[in-house]
PDB file of N, CA and C in Angstrom:
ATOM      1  N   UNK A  36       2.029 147.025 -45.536  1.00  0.00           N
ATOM      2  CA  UNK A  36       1.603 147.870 -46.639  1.00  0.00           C
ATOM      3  C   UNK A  36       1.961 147.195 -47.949  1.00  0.00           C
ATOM      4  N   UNK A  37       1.147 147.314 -48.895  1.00  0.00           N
ATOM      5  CA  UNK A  37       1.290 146.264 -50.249  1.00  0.00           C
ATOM      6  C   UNK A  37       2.588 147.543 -50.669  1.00  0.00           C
ATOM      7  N   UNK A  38       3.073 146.825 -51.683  1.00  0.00           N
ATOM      8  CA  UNK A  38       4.608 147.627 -51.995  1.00  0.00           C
ATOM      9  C   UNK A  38       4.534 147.867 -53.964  1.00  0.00           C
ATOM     10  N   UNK A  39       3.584 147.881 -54.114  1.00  0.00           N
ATOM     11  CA  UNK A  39       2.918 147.880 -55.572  1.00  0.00           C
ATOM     12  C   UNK A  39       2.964 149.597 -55.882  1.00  0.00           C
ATOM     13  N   UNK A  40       3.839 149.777 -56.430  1.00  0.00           N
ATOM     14  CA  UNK A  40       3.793 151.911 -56.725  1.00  0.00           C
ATOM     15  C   UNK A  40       4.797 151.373 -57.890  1.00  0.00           C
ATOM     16  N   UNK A  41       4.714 152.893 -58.408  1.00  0.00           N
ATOM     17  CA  UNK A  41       5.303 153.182 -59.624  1.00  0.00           C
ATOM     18  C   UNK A  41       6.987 153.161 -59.268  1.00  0.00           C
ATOM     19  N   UNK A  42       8.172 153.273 -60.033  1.00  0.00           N
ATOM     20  CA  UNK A  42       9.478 153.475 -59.805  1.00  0.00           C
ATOM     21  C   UNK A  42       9.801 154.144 -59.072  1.00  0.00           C
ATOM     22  N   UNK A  43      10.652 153.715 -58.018  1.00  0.00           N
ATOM     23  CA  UNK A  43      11.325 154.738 -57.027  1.00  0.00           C
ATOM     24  C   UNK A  43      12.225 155.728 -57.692  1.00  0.00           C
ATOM     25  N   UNK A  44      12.327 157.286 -56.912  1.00  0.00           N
ATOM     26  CA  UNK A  44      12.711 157.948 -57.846  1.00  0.00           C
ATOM     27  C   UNK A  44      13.867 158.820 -56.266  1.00  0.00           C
ATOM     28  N   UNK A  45      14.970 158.883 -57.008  1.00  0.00           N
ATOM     29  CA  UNK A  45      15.830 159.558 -55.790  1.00  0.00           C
ATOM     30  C   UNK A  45      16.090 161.056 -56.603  1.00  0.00           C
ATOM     31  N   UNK A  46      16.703 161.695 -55.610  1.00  0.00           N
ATOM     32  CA  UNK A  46      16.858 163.542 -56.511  1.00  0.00           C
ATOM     33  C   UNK A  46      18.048 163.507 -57.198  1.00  0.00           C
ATOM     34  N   UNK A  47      17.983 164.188 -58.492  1.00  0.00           N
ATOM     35  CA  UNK A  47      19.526 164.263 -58.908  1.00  0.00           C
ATOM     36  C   UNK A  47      20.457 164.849 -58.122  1.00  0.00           C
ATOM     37  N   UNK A  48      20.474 165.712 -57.133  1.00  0.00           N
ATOM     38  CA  UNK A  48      21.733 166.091 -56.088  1.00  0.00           C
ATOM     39  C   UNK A  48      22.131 165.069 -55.525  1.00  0.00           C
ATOM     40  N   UNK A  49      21.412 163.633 -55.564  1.00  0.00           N
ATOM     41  CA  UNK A  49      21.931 163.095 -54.591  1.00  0.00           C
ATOM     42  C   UNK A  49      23.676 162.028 -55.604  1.00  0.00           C
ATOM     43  N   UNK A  50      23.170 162.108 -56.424  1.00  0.00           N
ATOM     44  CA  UNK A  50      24.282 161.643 -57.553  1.00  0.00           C
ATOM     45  C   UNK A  50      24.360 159.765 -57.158  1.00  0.00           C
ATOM     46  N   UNK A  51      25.675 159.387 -57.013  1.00  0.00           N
ATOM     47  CA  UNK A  51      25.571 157.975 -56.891  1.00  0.00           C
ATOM     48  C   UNK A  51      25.957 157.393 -55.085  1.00  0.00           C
ATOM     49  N   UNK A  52      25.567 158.973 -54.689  1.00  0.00           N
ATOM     50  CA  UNK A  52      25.812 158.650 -53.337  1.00  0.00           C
ATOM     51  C   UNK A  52      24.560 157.614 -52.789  1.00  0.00           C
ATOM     52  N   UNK A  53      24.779 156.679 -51.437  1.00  0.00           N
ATOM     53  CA  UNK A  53      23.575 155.763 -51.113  1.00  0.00           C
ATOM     54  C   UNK A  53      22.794 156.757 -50.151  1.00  0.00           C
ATOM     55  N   UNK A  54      23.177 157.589 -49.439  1.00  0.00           N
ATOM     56  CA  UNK A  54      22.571 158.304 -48.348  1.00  0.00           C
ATOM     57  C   UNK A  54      21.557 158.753 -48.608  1.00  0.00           C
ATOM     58  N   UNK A  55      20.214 158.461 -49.464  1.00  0.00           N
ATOM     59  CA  UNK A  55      19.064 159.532 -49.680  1.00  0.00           C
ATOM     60  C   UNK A  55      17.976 158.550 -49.240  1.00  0.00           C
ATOM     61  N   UNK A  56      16.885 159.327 -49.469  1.00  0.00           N
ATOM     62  CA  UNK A  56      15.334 159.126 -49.675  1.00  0.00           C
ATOM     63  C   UNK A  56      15.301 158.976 -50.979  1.00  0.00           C
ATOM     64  N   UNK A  57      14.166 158.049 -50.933  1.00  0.00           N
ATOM     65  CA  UNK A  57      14.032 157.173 -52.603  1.00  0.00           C
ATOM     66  C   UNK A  57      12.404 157.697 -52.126  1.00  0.00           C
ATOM     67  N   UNK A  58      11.475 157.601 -53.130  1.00  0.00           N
ATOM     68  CA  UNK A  58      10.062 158.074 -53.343  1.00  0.00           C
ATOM     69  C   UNK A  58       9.325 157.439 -54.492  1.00  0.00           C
ATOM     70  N   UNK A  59       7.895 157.545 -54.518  1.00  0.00           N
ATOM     71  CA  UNK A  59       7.395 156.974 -55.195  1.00  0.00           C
ATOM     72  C   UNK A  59       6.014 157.195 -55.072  1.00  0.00           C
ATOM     73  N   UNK A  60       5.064 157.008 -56.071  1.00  0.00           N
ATOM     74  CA  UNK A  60       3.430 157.319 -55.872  1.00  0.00           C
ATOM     75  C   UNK A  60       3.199 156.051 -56.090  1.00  0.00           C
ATOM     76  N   UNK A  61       1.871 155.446 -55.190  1.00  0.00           N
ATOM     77  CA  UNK A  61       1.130 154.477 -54.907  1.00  0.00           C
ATOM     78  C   UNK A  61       0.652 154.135 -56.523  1.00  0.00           C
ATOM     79  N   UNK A  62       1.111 153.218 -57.221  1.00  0.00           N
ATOM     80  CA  UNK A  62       0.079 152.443 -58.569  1.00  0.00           C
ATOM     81  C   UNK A  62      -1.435 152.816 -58.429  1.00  0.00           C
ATOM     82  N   UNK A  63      -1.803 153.272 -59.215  1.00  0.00           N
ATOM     83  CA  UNK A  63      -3.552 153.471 -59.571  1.00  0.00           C
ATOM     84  C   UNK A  63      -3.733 154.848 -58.449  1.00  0.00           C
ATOM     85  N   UNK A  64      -3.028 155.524 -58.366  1.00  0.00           N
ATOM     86  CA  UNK A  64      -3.267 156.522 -57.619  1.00  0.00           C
ATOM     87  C   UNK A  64      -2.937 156.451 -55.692  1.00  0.00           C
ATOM     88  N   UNK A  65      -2.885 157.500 -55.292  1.00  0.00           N
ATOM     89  CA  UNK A  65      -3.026 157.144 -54.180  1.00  0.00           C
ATOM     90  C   UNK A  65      -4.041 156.906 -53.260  1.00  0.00           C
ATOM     91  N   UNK A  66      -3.502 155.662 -52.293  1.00  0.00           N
ATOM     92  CA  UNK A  66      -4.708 154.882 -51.578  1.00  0.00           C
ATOM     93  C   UNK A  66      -4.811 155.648 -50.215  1.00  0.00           C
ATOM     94  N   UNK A  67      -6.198 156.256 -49.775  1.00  0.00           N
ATOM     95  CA  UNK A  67      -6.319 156.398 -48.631  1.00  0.00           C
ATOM     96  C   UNK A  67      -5.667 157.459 -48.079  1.00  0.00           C
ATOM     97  N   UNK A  68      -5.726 158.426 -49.534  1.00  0.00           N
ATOM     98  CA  UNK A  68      -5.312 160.101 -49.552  1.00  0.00           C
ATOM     99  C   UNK A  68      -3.523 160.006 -48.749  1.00  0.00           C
ATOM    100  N   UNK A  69      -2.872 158.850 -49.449  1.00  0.00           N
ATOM    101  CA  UNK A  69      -1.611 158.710 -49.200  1.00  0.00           C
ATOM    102  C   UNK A  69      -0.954 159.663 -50.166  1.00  0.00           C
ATOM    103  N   UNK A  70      -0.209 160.243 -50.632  1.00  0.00           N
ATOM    104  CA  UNK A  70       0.061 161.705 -51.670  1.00  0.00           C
ATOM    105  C   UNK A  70       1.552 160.136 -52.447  1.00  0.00           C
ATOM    106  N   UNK A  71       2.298 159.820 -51.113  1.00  0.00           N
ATOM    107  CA  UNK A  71       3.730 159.099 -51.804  1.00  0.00           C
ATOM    108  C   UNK A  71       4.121 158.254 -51.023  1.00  0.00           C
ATOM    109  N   UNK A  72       4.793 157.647 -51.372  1.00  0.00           N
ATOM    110  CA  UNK A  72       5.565 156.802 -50.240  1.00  0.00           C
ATOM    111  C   UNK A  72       6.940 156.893 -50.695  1.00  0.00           C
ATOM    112  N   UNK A  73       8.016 156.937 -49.314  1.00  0.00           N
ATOM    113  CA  UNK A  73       9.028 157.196 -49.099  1.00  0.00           C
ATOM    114  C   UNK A  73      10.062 156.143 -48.383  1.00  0.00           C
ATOM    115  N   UNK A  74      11.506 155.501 -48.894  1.00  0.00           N
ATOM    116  CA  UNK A  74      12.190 154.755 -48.103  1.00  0.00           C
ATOM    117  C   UNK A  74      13.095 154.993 -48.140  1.00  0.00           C
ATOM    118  N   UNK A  75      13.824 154.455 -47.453  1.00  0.00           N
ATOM    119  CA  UNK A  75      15.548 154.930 -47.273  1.00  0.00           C
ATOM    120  C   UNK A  75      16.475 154.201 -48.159  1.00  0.00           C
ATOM    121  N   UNK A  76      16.944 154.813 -49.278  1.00  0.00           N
ATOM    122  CA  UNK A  76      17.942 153.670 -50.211  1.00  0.00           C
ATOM    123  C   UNK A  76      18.718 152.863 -50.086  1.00  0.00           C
ATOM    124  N   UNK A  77      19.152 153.060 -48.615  1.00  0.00           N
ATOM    125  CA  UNK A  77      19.875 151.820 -48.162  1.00  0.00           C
ATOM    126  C   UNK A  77      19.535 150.977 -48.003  1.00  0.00           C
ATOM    127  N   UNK A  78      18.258 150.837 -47.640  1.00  0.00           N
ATOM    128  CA  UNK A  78      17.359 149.734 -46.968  1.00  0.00           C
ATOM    129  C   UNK A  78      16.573 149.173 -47.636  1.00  0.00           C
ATOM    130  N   UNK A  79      16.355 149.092 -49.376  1.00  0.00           N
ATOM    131  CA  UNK A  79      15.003 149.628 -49.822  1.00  0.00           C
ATOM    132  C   UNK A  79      14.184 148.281 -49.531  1.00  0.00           C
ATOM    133  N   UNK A  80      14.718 146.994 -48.916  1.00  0.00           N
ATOM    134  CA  UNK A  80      13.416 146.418 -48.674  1.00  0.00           C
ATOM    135  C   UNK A  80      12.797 146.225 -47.316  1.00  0.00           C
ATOM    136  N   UNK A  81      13.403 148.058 -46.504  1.00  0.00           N
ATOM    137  CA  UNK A  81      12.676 147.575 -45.458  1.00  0.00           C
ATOM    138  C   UNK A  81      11.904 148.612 -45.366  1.00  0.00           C
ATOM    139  N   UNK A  82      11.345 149.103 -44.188  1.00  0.00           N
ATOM    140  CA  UNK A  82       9.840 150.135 -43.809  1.00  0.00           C
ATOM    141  C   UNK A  82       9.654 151.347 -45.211  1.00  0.00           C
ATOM    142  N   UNK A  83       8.664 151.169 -45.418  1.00  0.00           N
ATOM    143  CA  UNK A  83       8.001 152.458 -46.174  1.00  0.00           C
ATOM    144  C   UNK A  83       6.925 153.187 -45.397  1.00  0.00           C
ATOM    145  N   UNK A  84       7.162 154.833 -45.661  1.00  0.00           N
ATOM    146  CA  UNK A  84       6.206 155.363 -44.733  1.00  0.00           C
ATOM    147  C   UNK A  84       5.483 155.864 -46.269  1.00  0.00           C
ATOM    148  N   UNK A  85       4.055 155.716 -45.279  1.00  0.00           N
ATOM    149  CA  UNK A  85       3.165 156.404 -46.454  1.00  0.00           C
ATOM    150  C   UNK A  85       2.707 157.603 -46.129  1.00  0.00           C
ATOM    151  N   UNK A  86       3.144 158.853 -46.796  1.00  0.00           N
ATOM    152  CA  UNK A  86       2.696 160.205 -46.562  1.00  0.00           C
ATOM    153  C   UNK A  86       1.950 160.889 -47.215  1.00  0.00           C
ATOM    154  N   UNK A  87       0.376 161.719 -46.488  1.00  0.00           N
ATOM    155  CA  UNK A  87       0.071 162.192 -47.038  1.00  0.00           C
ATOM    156  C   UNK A  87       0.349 163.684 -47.539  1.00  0.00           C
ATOM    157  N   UNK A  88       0.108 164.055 -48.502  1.00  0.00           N
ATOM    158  CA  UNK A  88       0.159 165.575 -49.420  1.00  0.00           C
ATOM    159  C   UNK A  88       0.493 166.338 -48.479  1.00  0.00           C
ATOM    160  N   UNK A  89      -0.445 167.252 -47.752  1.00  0.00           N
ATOM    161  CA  UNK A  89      -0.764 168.277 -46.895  1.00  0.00           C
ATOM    162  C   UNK A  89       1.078 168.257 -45.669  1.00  0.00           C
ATOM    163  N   UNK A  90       0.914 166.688 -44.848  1.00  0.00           N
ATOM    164  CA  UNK A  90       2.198 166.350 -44.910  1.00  0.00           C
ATOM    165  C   UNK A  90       3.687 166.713 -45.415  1.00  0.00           C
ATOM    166  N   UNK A  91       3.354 166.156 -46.210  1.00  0.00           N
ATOM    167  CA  UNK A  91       4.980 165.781 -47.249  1.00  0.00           C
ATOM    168  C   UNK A  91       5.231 167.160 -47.458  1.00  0.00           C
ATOM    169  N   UNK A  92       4.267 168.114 -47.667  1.00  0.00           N
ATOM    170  CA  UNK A  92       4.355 169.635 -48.397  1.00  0.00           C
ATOM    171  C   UNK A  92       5.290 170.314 -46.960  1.00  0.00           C
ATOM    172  N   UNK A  93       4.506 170.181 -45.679  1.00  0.00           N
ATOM    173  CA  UNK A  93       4.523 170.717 -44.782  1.00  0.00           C
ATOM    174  C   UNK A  93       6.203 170.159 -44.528  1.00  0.00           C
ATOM    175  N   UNK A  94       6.976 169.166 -44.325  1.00  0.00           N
ATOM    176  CA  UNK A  94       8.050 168.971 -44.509  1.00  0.00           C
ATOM    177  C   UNK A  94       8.827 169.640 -45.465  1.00  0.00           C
ATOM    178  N   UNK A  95       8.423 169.923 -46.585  1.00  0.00           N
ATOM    179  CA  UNK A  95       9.531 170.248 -47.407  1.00  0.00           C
ATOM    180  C   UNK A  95       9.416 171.785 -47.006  1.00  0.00           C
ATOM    181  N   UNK A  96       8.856 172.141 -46.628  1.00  0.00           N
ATOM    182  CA  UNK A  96       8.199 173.663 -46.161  1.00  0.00           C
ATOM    183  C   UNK A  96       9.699 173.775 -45.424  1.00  0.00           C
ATOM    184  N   UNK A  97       9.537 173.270 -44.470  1.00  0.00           N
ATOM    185  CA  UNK A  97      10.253 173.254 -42.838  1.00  0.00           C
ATOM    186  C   UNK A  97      11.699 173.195 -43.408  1.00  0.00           C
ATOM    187  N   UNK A  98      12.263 172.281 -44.380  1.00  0.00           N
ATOM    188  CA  UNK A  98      13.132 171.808 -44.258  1.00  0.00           C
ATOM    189  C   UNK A  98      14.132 173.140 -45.505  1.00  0.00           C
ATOM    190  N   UNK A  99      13.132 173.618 -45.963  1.00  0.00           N
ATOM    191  CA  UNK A  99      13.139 174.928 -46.838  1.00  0.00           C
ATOM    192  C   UNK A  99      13.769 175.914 -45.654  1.00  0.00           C
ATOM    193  N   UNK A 100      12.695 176.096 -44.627  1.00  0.00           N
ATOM    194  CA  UNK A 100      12.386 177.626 -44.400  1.00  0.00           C
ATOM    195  C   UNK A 100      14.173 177.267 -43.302  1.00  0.00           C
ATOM    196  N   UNK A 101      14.321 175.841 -42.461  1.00  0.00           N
ATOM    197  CA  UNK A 101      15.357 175.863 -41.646  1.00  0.00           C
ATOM    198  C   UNK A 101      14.638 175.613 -40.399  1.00  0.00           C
ATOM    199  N   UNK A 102      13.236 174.965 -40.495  1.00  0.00           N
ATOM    200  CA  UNK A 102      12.783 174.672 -39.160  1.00  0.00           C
ATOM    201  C   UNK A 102      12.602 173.239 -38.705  1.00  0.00           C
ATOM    202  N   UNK A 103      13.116 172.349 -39.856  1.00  0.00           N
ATOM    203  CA  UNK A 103      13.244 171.010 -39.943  1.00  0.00           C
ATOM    204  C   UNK A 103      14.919 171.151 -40.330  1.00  0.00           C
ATOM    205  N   UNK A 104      15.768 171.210 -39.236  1.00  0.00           N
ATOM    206  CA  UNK A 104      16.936 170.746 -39.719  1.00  0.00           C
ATOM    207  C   UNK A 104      17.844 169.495 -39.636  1.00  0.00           C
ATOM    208  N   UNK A 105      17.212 168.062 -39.421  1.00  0.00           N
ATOM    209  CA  UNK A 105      17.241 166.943 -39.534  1.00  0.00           C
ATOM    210  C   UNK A 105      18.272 166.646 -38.080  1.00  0.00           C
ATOM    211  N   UNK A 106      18.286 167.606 -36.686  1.00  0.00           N
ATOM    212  CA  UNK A 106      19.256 166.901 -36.028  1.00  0.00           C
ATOM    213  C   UNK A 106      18.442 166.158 -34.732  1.00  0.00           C
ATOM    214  N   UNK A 107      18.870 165.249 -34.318  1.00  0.00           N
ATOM    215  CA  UNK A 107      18.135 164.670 -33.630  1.00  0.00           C
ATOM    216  C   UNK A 107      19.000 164.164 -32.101  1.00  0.00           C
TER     217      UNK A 107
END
């Protein structure tokens, strides 16, 4: 995936801790009804997933309501 997007942007809760998701929208819009792309700040030069809208919404939904509670 070309790696060309605007500034990665992490949440202010996360403060100067490394543990978050970093984010970002695709340069010139998004390609191929991608809404953002997302990486792990630890890693930032490795995998980016590209997510679309409908997606990304539907996660934050879950992770809201307590039906995404990240254990695996």
């Amino acid at each position: 995936m070309h790696r060309s997007h605007r500034p990665w942007r992490k949440s202010s809760y996360s403060g100067s801790h490394s543990h978050c998701v970093e984010v970002a929208m695709p340069s010139g819009g998004p390609p191929s009804g991608h809404a953002l792309l997302v990486r792990d700040s630890k890693d930032p030069d490795g995998p980016v997933l590209a997510c679309g809208g409908r997606a990304w919404r539907s996660l934050i939904a879950g992770i809201k309501d307590g039906s995404v509670n990240g254990a695996a």
